[in-house]
Coordinates of C-alpha atoms and ligand atoms in Angstrom, one line a residue:
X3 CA -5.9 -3.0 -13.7
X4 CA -9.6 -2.6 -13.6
X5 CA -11.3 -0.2 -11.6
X6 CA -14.8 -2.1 -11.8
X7 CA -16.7 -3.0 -8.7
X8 CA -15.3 -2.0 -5.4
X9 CA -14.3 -4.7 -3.0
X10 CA -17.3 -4.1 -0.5
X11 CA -19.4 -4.9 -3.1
X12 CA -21.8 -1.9 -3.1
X13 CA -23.4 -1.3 -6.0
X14 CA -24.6 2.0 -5.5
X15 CA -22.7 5.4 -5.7
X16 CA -21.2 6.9 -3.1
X17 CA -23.6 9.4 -0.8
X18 CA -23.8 13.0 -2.7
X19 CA -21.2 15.0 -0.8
X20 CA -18.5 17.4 -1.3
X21 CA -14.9 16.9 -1.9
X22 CA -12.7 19.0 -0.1
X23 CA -8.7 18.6 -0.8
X24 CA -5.9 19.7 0.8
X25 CA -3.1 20.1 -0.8
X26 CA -5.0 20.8 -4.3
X27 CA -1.8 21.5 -6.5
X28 CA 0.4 18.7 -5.7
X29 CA 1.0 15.8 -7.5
X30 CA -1.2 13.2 -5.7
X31 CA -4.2 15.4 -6.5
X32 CA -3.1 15.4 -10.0
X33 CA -2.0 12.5 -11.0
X34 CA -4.3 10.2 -8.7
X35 CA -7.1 11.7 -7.2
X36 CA -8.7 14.1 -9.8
X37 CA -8.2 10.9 -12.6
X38 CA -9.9 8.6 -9.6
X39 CA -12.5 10.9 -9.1
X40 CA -13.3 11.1 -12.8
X41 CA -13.0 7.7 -13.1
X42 CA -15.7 7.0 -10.5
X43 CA -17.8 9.4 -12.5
X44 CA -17.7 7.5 -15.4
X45 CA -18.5 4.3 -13.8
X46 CA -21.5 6.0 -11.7
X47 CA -19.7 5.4 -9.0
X48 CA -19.9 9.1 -7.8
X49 CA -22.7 10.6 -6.7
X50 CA -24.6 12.4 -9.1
X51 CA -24.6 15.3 -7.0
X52 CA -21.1 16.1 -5.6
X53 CA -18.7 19.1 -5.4
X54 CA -15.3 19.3 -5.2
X55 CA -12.7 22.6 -3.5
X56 CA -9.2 22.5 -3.7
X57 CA -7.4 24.0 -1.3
X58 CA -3.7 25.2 -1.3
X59 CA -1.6 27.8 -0.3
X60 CA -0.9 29.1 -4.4
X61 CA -3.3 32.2 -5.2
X62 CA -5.8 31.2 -7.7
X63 CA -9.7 30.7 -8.4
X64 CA -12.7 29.1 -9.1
X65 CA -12.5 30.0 -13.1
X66 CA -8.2 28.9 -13.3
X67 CA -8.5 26.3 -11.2
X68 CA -11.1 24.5 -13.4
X69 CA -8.3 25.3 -16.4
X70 CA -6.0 24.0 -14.3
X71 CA -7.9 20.9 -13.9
X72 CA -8.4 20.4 -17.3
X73 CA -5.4 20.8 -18.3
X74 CA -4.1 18.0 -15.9
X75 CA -7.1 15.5 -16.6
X76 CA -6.2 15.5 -20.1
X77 CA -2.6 15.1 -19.2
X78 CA -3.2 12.1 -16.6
X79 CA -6.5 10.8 -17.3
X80 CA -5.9 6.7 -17.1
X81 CA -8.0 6.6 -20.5
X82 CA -9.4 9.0 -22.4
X83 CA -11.6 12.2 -20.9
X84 CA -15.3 12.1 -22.3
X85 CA -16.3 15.9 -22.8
X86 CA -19.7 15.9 -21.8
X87 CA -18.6 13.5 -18.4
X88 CA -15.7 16.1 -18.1
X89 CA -17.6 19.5 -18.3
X90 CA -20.0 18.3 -16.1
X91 CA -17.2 17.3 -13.1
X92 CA -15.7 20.9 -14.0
X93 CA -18.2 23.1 -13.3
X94 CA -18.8 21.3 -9.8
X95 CA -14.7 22.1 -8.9
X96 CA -13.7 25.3 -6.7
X97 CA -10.7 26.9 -6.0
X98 CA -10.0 28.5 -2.2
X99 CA -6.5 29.1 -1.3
X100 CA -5.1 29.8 2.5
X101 CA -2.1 29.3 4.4
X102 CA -3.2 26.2 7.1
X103 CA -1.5 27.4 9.7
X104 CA -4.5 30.5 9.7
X105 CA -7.7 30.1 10.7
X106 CA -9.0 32.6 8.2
X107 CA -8.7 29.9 5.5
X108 CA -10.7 27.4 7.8
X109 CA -13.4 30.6 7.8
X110 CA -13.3 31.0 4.2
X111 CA -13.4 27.1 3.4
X112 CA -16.7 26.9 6.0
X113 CA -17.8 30.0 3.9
X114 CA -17.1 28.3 0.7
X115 CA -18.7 24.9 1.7
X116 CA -21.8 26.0 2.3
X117 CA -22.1 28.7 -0.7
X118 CA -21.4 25.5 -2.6
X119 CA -23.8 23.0 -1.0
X120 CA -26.7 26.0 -1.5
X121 CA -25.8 25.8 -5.0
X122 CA -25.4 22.2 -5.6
X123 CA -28.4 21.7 -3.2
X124 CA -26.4 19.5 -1.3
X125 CA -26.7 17.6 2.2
X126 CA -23.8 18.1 4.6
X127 CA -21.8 15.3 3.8
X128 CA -17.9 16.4 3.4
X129 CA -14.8 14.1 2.5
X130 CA -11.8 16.2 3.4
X131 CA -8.7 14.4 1.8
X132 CA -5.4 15.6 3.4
X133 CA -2.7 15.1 0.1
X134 CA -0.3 17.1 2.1
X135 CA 2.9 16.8 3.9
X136 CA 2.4 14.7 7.5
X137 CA 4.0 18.2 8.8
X138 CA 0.7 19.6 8.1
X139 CA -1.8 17.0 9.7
X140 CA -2.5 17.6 13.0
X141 CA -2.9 20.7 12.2
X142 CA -5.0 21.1 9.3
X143 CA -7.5 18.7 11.8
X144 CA -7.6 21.0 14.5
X145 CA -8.4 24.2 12.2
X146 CA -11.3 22.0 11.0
X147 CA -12.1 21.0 14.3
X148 CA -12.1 24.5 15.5
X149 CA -14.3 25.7 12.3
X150 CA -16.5 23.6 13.5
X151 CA -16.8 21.8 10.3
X152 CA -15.9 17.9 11.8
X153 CA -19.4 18.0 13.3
X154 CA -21.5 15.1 12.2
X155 CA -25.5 15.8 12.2
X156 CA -27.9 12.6 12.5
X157 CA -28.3 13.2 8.7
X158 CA -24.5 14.8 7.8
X159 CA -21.5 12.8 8.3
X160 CA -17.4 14.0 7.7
X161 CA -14.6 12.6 7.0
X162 CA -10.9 12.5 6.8
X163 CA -8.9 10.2 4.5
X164 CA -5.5 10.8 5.6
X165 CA -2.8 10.2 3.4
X166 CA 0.9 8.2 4.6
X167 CA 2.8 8.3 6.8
X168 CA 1.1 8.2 9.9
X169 CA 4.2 9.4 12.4
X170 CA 8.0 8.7 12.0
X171 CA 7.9 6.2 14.6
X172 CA 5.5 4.9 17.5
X173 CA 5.6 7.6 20.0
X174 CA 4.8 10.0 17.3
X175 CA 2.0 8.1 15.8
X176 CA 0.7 8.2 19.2
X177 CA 1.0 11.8 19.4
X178 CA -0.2 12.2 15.8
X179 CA -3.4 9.9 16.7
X180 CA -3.9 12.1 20.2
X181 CA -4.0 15.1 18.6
X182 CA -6.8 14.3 15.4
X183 CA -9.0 12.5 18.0
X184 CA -9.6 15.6 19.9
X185 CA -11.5 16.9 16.8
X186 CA -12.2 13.4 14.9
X187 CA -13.8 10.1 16.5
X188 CA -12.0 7.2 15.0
X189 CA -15.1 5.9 12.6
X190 CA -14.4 9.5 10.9
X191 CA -10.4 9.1 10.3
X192 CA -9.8 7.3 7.1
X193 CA -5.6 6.7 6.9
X194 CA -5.1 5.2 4.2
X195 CA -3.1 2.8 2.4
X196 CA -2.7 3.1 -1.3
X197 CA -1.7 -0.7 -1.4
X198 CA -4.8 -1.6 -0.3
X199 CA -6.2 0.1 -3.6
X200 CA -4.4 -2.9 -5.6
X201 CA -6.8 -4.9 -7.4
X202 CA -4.5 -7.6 -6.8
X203 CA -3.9 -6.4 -3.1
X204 CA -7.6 -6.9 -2.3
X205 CA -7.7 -10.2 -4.4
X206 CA -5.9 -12.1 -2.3
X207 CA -8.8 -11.7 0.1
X208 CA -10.9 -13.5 -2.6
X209 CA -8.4 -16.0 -3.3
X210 CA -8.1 -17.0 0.6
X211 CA -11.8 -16.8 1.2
X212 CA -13.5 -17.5 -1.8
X213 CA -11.5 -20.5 -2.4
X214 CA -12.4 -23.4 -0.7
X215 CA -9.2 -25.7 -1.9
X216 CA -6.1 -23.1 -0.5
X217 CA -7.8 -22.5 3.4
X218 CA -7.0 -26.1 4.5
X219 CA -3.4 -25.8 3.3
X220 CA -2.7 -22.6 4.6
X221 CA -0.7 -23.3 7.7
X222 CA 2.4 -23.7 9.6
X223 CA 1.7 -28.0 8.1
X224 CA 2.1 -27.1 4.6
X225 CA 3.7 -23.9 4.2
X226 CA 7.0 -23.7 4.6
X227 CA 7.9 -19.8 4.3
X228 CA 6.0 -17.2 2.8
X229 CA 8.7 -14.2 0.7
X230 CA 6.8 -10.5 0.2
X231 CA 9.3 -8.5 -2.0
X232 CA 8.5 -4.9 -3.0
X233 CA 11.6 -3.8 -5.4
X234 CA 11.5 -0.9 -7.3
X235 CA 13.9 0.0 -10.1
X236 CA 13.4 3.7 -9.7
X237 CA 15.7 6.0 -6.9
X238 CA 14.1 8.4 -4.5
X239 CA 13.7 10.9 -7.6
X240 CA 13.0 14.5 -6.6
X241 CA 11.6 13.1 -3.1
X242 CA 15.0 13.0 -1.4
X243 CA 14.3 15.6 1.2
X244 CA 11.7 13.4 2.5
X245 CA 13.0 10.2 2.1
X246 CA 16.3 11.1 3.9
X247 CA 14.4 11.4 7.0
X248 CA 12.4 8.0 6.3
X249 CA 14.2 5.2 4.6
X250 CA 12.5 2.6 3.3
X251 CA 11.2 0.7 6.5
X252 CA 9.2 3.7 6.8
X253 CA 8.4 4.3 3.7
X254 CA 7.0 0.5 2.6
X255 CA 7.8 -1.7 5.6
X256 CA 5.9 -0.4 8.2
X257 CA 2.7 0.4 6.3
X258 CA 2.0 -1.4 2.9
X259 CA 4.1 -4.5 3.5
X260 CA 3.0 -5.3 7.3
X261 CA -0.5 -4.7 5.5
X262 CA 0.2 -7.0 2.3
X263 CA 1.4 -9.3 5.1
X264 CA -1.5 -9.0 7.7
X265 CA -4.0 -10.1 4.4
X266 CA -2.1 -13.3 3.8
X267 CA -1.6 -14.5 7.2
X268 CA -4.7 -13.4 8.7
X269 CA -7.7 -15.6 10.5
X270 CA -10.9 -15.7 7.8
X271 CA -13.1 -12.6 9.3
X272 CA -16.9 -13.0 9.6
X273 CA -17.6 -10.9 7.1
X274 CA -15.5 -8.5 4.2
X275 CA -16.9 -5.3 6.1
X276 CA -15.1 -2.8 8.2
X277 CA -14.2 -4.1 11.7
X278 CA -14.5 -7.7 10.9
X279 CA -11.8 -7.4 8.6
X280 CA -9.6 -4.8 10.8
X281 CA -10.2 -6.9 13.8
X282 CA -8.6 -9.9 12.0
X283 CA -5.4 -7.9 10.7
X284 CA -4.7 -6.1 13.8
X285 CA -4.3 -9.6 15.2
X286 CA -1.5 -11.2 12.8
X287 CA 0.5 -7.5 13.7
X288 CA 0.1 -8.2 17.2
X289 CA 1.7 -11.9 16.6
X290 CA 4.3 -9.8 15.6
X291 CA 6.8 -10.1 18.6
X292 CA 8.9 -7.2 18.6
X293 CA 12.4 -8.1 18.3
X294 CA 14.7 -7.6 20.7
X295 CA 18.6 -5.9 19.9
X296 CA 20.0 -9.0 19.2
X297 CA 17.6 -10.6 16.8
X298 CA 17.6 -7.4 15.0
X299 CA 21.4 -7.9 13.9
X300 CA 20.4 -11.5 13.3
X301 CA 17.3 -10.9 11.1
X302 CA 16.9 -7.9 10.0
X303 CA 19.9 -6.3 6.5
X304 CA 19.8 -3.0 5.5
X305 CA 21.1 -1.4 2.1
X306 CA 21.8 2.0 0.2
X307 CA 22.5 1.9 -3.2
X308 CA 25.8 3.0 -4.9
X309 CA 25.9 3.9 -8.9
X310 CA 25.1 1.0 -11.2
X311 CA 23.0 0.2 -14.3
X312 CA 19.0 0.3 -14.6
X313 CA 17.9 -1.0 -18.3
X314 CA 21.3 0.0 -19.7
X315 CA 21.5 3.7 -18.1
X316 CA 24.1 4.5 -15.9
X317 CA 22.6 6.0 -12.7
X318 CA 23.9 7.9 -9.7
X319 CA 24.2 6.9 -5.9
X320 CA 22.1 7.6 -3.4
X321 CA 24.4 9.7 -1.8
X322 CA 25.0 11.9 -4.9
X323 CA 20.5 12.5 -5.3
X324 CA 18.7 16.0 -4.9
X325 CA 18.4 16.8 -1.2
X326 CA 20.1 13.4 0.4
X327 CA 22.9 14.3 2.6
X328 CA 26.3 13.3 0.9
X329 CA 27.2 11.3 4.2
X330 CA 23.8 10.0 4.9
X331 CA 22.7 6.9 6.6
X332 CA 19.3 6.3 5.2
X333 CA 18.1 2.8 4.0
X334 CA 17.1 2.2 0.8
X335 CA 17.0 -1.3 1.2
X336 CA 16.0 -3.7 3.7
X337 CA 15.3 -7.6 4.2
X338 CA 14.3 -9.1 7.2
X339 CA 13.0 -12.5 8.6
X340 CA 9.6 -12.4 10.7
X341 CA 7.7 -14.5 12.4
X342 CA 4.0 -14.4 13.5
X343 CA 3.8 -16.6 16.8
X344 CA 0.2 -18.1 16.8
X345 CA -0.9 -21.5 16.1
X346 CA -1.7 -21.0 12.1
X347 CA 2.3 -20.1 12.0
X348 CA 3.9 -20.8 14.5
X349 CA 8.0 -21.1 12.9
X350 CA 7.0 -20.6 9.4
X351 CA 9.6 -17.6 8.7
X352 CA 8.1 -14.6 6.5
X353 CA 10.9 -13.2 4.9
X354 CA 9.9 -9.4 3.6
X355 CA 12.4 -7.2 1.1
X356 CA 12.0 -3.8 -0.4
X357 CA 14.2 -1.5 -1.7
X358 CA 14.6 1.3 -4.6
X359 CA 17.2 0.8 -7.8
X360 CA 16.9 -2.9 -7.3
X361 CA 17.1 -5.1 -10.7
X362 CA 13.1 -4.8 -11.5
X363 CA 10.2 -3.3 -10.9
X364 CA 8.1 -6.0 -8.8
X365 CA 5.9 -6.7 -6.0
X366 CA 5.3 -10.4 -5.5
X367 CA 4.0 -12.5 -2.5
X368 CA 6.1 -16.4 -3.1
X369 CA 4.4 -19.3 -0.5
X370 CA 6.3 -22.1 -0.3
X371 CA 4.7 -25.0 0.6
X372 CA 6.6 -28.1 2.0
X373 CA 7.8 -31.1 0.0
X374 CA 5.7 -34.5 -0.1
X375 CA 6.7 -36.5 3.1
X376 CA 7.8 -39.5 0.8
X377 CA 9.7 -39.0 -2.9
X378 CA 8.0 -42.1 -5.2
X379 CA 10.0 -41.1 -8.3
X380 CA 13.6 -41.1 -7.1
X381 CA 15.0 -39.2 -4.6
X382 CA 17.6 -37.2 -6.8
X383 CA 15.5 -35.6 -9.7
X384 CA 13.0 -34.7 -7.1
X385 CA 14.8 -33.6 -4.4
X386 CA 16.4 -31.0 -7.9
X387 CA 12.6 -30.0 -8.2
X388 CA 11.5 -27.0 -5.5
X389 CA 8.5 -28.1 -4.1
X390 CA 5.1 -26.3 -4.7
X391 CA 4.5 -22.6 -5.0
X392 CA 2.1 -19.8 -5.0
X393 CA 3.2 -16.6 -6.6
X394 CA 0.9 -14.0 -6.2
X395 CA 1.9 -11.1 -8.6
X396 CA 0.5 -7.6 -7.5
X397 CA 2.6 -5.9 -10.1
X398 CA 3.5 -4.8 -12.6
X399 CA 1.8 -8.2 -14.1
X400 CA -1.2 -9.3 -11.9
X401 CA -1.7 -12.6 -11.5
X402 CA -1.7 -16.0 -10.0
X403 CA 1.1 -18.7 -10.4
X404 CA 1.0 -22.3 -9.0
X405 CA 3.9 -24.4 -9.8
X406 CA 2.7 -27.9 -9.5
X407 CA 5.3 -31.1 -10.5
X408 CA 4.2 -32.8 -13.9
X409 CA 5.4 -36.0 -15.8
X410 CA 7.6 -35.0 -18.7
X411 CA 6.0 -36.7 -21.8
X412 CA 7.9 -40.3 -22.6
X413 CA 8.3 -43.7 -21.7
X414 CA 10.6 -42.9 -18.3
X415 CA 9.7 -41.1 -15.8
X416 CA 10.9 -37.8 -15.6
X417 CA 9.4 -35.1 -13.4
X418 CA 9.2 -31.4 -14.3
X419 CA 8.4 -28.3 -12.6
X420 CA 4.9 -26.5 -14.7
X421 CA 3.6 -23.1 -13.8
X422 CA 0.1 -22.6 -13.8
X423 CA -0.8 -19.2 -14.8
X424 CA -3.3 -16.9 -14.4
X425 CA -2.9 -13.1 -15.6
X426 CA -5.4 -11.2 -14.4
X427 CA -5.5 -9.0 -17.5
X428 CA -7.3 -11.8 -19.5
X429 CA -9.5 -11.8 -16.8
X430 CA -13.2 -10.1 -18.3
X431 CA -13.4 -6.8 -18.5
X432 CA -11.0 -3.9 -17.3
X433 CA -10.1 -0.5 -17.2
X434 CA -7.5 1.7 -16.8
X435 CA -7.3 2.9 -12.9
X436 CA -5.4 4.9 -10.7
X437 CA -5.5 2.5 -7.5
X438 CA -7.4 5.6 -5.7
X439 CA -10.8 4.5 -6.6
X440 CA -12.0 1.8 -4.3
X441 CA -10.7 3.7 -1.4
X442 CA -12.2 7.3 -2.5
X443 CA -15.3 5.5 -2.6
X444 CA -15.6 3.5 0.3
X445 CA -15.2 6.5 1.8
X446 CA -17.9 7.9 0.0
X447 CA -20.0 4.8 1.1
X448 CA -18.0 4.4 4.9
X449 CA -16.8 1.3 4.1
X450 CA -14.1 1.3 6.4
X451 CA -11.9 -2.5 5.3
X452 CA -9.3 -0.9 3.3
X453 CA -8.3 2.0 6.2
X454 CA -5.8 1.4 8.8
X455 CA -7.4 1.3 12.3
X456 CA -5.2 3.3 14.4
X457 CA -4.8 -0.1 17.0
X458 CA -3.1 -1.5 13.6
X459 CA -1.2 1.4 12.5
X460 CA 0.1 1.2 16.7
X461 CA 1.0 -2.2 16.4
X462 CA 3.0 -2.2 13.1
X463 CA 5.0 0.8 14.6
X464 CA 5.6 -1.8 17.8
X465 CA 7.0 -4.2 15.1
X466 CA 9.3 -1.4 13.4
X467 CA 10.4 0.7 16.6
X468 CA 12.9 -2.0 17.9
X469 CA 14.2 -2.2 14.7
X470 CA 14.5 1.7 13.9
X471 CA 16.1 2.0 17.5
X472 CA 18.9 -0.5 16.6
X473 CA 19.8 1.1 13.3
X474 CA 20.1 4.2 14.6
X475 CA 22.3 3.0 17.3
X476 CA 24.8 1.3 15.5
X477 CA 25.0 3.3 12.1
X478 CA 25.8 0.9 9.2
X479 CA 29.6 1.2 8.5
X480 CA 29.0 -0.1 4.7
X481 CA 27.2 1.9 3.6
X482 CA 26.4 2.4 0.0
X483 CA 26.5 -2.1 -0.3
X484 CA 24.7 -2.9 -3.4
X485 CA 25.2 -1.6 -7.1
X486 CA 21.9 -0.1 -8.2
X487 CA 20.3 -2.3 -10.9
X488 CA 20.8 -5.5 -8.3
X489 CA 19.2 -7.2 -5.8
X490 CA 20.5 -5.6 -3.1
X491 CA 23.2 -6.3 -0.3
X492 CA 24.5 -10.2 -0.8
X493 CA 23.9 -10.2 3.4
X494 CA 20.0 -10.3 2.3
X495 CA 20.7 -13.9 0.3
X496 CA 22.6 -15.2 2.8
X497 CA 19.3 -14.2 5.0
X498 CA 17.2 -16.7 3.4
X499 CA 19.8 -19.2 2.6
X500 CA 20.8 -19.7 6.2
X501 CA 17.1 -21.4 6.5
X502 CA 18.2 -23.3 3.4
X503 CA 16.1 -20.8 1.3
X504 CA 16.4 -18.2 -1.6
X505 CA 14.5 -15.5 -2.8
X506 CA 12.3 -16.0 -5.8
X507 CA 11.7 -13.7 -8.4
X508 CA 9.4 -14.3 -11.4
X509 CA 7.8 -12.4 -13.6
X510 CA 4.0 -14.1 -14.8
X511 CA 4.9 -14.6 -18.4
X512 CA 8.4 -16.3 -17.4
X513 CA 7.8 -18.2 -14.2
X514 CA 10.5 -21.2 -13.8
Ligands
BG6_11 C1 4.9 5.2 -1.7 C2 6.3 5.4 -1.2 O1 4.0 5.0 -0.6 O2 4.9 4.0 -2.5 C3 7.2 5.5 -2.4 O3 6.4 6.6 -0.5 C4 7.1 4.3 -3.3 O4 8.6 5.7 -2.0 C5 5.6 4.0 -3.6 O5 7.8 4.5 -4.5 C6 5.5 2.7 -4.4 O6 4.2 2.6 -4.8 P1 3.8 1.7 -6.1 O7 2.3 1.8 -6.1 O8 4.5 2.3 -7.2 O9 4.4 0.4 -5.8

């Protein structure tokens, strides 16, 4: 993956300000954002001048947090740790720790801020990244708020990058949004969507609009579905308390799919910035007619997976994981059938999966375009052919796929199908990234694109609400229905093979 130039295209660092984050001894902070952050440094990405305070509730300091540090960049660093780059980020890194429920800590972190911006000779600029649980967010906003330390000057700004998920459902994410807004205008909430941190995520803008050969085809007239299929081989690992109470249509549906969704089906915006893009996306979502009861049964399959076999190991039930309730309900798998009602796709189905202990690790956007109107080279062997498709891997390969049909070499004619691949990492240059960087710093530069709006984050809970509602009123009897190390429940192939369909899966170097 490369963490070159951002998206937005600046090439300038990000403004000198400091770093605050919450939630400073997790494992985000660790394993993304401290290697992101370094990684920016190294490209001069980051402000020469910056700062960076943890804070979390452990008891520590200035002098073993910046151990602490080290120790992890050296342990998750995406390539190696230059010394002189490193030493320089540690001795800008300081500890505070505080319970957020107190306001003493919000004191102590105003305290902290500006001992540190005297010393850095900083302006007032301050990122505050919330890497903590959604339990916590509201509040942490309102002790900021009440510190006084959300106030923007003419020559200061803050902001808030606010990590998922944004509510459990749409009257809480209303709630959620009601709450921060009484301390935060909206151009200073940044929710963010580590999708949206793909290289490959935010090439498909470039592919749609950069290209001028794929725009005229893209349509209801030559596409005849479009598949988005987020499958992970690993289970819910040591996160089992909070998945339990999510399940995977909160967890990938309602926030990275919708928004890997809303990028291939949206109108070309006037520009790559900010609200042009937003304005476009919030508009495919709101396409989205919310289903009613009856269209949920019809469309919409839901998994948990059983014991089965991932690369030859034997692995447990979901039932059977840390923290999951031995009788729980939870989906860890779900397929469904969408459709966006406006005139670009009007009846062109979008059929989304996603699920954990499926048979790989992928995430892979398949359109399917229609078949010629008239079959010249005999009706049998082509009709055997599928007609044209455009893979878009995100991962683990990136890459681009067209399947086009050739002539076999020979005197008859004989018609094959050929991939056309691109892999992204014979692409130029690249480095080893976290995903975090773009978004750390078009936050840094208030480059807004890659953030959810909050009218967007609204209208995707519109979409899953119905859906969540249904579920929860007719708990699935079957429950666990697919083997881990499959595909998922055979109810999600008969789905797509209804519509005279099935789902695709290839990996780049392998396509068929
Ligand atoms: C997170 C989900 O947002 O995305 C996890 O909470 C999931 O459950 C993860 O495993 C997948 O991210 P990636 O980048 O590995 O596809």
């Amino acid at each position: 993956m490369s963490a070159n130039q951002p998206l937005t295209g600046h090439d300038r660092p990000g403004d000198p300000c400091t770093i605050v984050i919450f939630g400073a001894s997790g494992d985000l902070t660790k394993r993304k954002l401290l290697p992101a952050l370094y990684n920016l440094k190294v490209l001069k990405l980051l402000p020469e001048n910056f700062a960076v305070i943890g804070v979390a509730v452990s008891e520590s300091n200035d002098e073993l947090y910046r151990t602490k540090i080290t120790e992890d960049i050296n342990e998750f660093a995406t390539s190696g740790v230059d010394k002189p780059e490193w030493d320089d980020f540690v001795k800008r890194a300081y500890y505070i720790s505080g319970d957020f429920n107190d306001a003493g800590t919000f004191t102590t972190l105003g305290s902290k801020i500006a001992d540190v911006q005297k010393t850095h000779k900083l302006p007032g600029n301050v990122l505050f990244y919330l890497a903590v649980s959604p339990t916590f967010f509201a509040k942490v906003v309102d002790q900021l708020g009440k510190a006084g330390l959300t106030t923007e000057t003419e020559d200061a700004w803050r902001r808030v990058i606010i990590e998922k998920p944004f509510g459990r459902d749409l009257q809480s994410a209303r709630d959620l949004n009601a709450e921060i807004t009484k301390s935060l205008h909206e151009k200073q909430i940044y929710r963010i969507d580590h999708y949206l941190g793909k290289e490959t995520v935010q090439n498909i803008m470039v592919f749609r609009f950069g290209n001028s050969v794929f725009e005229p085809i893209w349509n209801r007239r030559y596409i005849e579905y479009v598949q988005i299929t987020v499958a992970e081989e690993l289970g819910v690992e040591l996160r089992g308390g909070y998945y339990d109470q999510s399940g995977v249509l909160r967890d990938m549906v309602q926030n990275h799919i919708l928004s890997v969704l809303s990028l291939i089906a949206m109108e070309p915006p006037t520009s790559i910035t900010g609200d042009s893009v937003r304005n476009e996306k919030v508009k495919v979502l709101e396409a989205i007619r919310p289903m009613e009861p009856e269209e949920v049964i019809e469309n919409t399959i839901r998994g948990q997976y059983g014991p089965g076999l991932i690369d030859g190991q034997n692995v447990p039930a979901y039932r059977t994981e840390p923290d999951v309730n031995p009788h729980s309900n939870t989906e860890t798998f779900v397929a469904m059938k969408l459709k966006v009602e406006n005139w670009r796709w009007a009846e062109v189905p979008f059929y989304i999966r996603s699920g954990k202990r499926l048979a790989a690790r992928t995430t892979e956007v398949v359109i399917g375009f229609r078949r010629a109107p008239l079959l010249l080279f005999g009706k049998e062997v082509e009709s055997e052919i599928p007609p044209n498709r455009l893979v878009l891997h995100i991962q683990p390969e990136e890459g681009i796929t067209l399947d086009i049909h050739a002539k076999r070499p020979g005197p008859k004619i004989q018609i094959s199908n050929i991939p056309l691949n691109f892999n992204y990492n014979e692409f130029g240059e690249s480095s080893a990234a976290t995903g975090y960087e773009t978004l750390l710093y078009d936050c840094m530069v208030g480059e807004t694109a890659l953030f959810h709006r909050y009218d967007s984050v609204d209208a995707s809970w519109r979409i899953v609400n119905p859906i969540l509602d249904v579920w929860q009123a007719l708990p699935a009897r079957d429950f666990p229905n697919y083997a881990s190390g499959t595909w998922g429940p055979k109810a999600s192939d008969d789905l797509v093979v209804r519509d005279g369909h099935r789902w695709h899966h290839y990996p780049l170097a392998t396509v068929k």
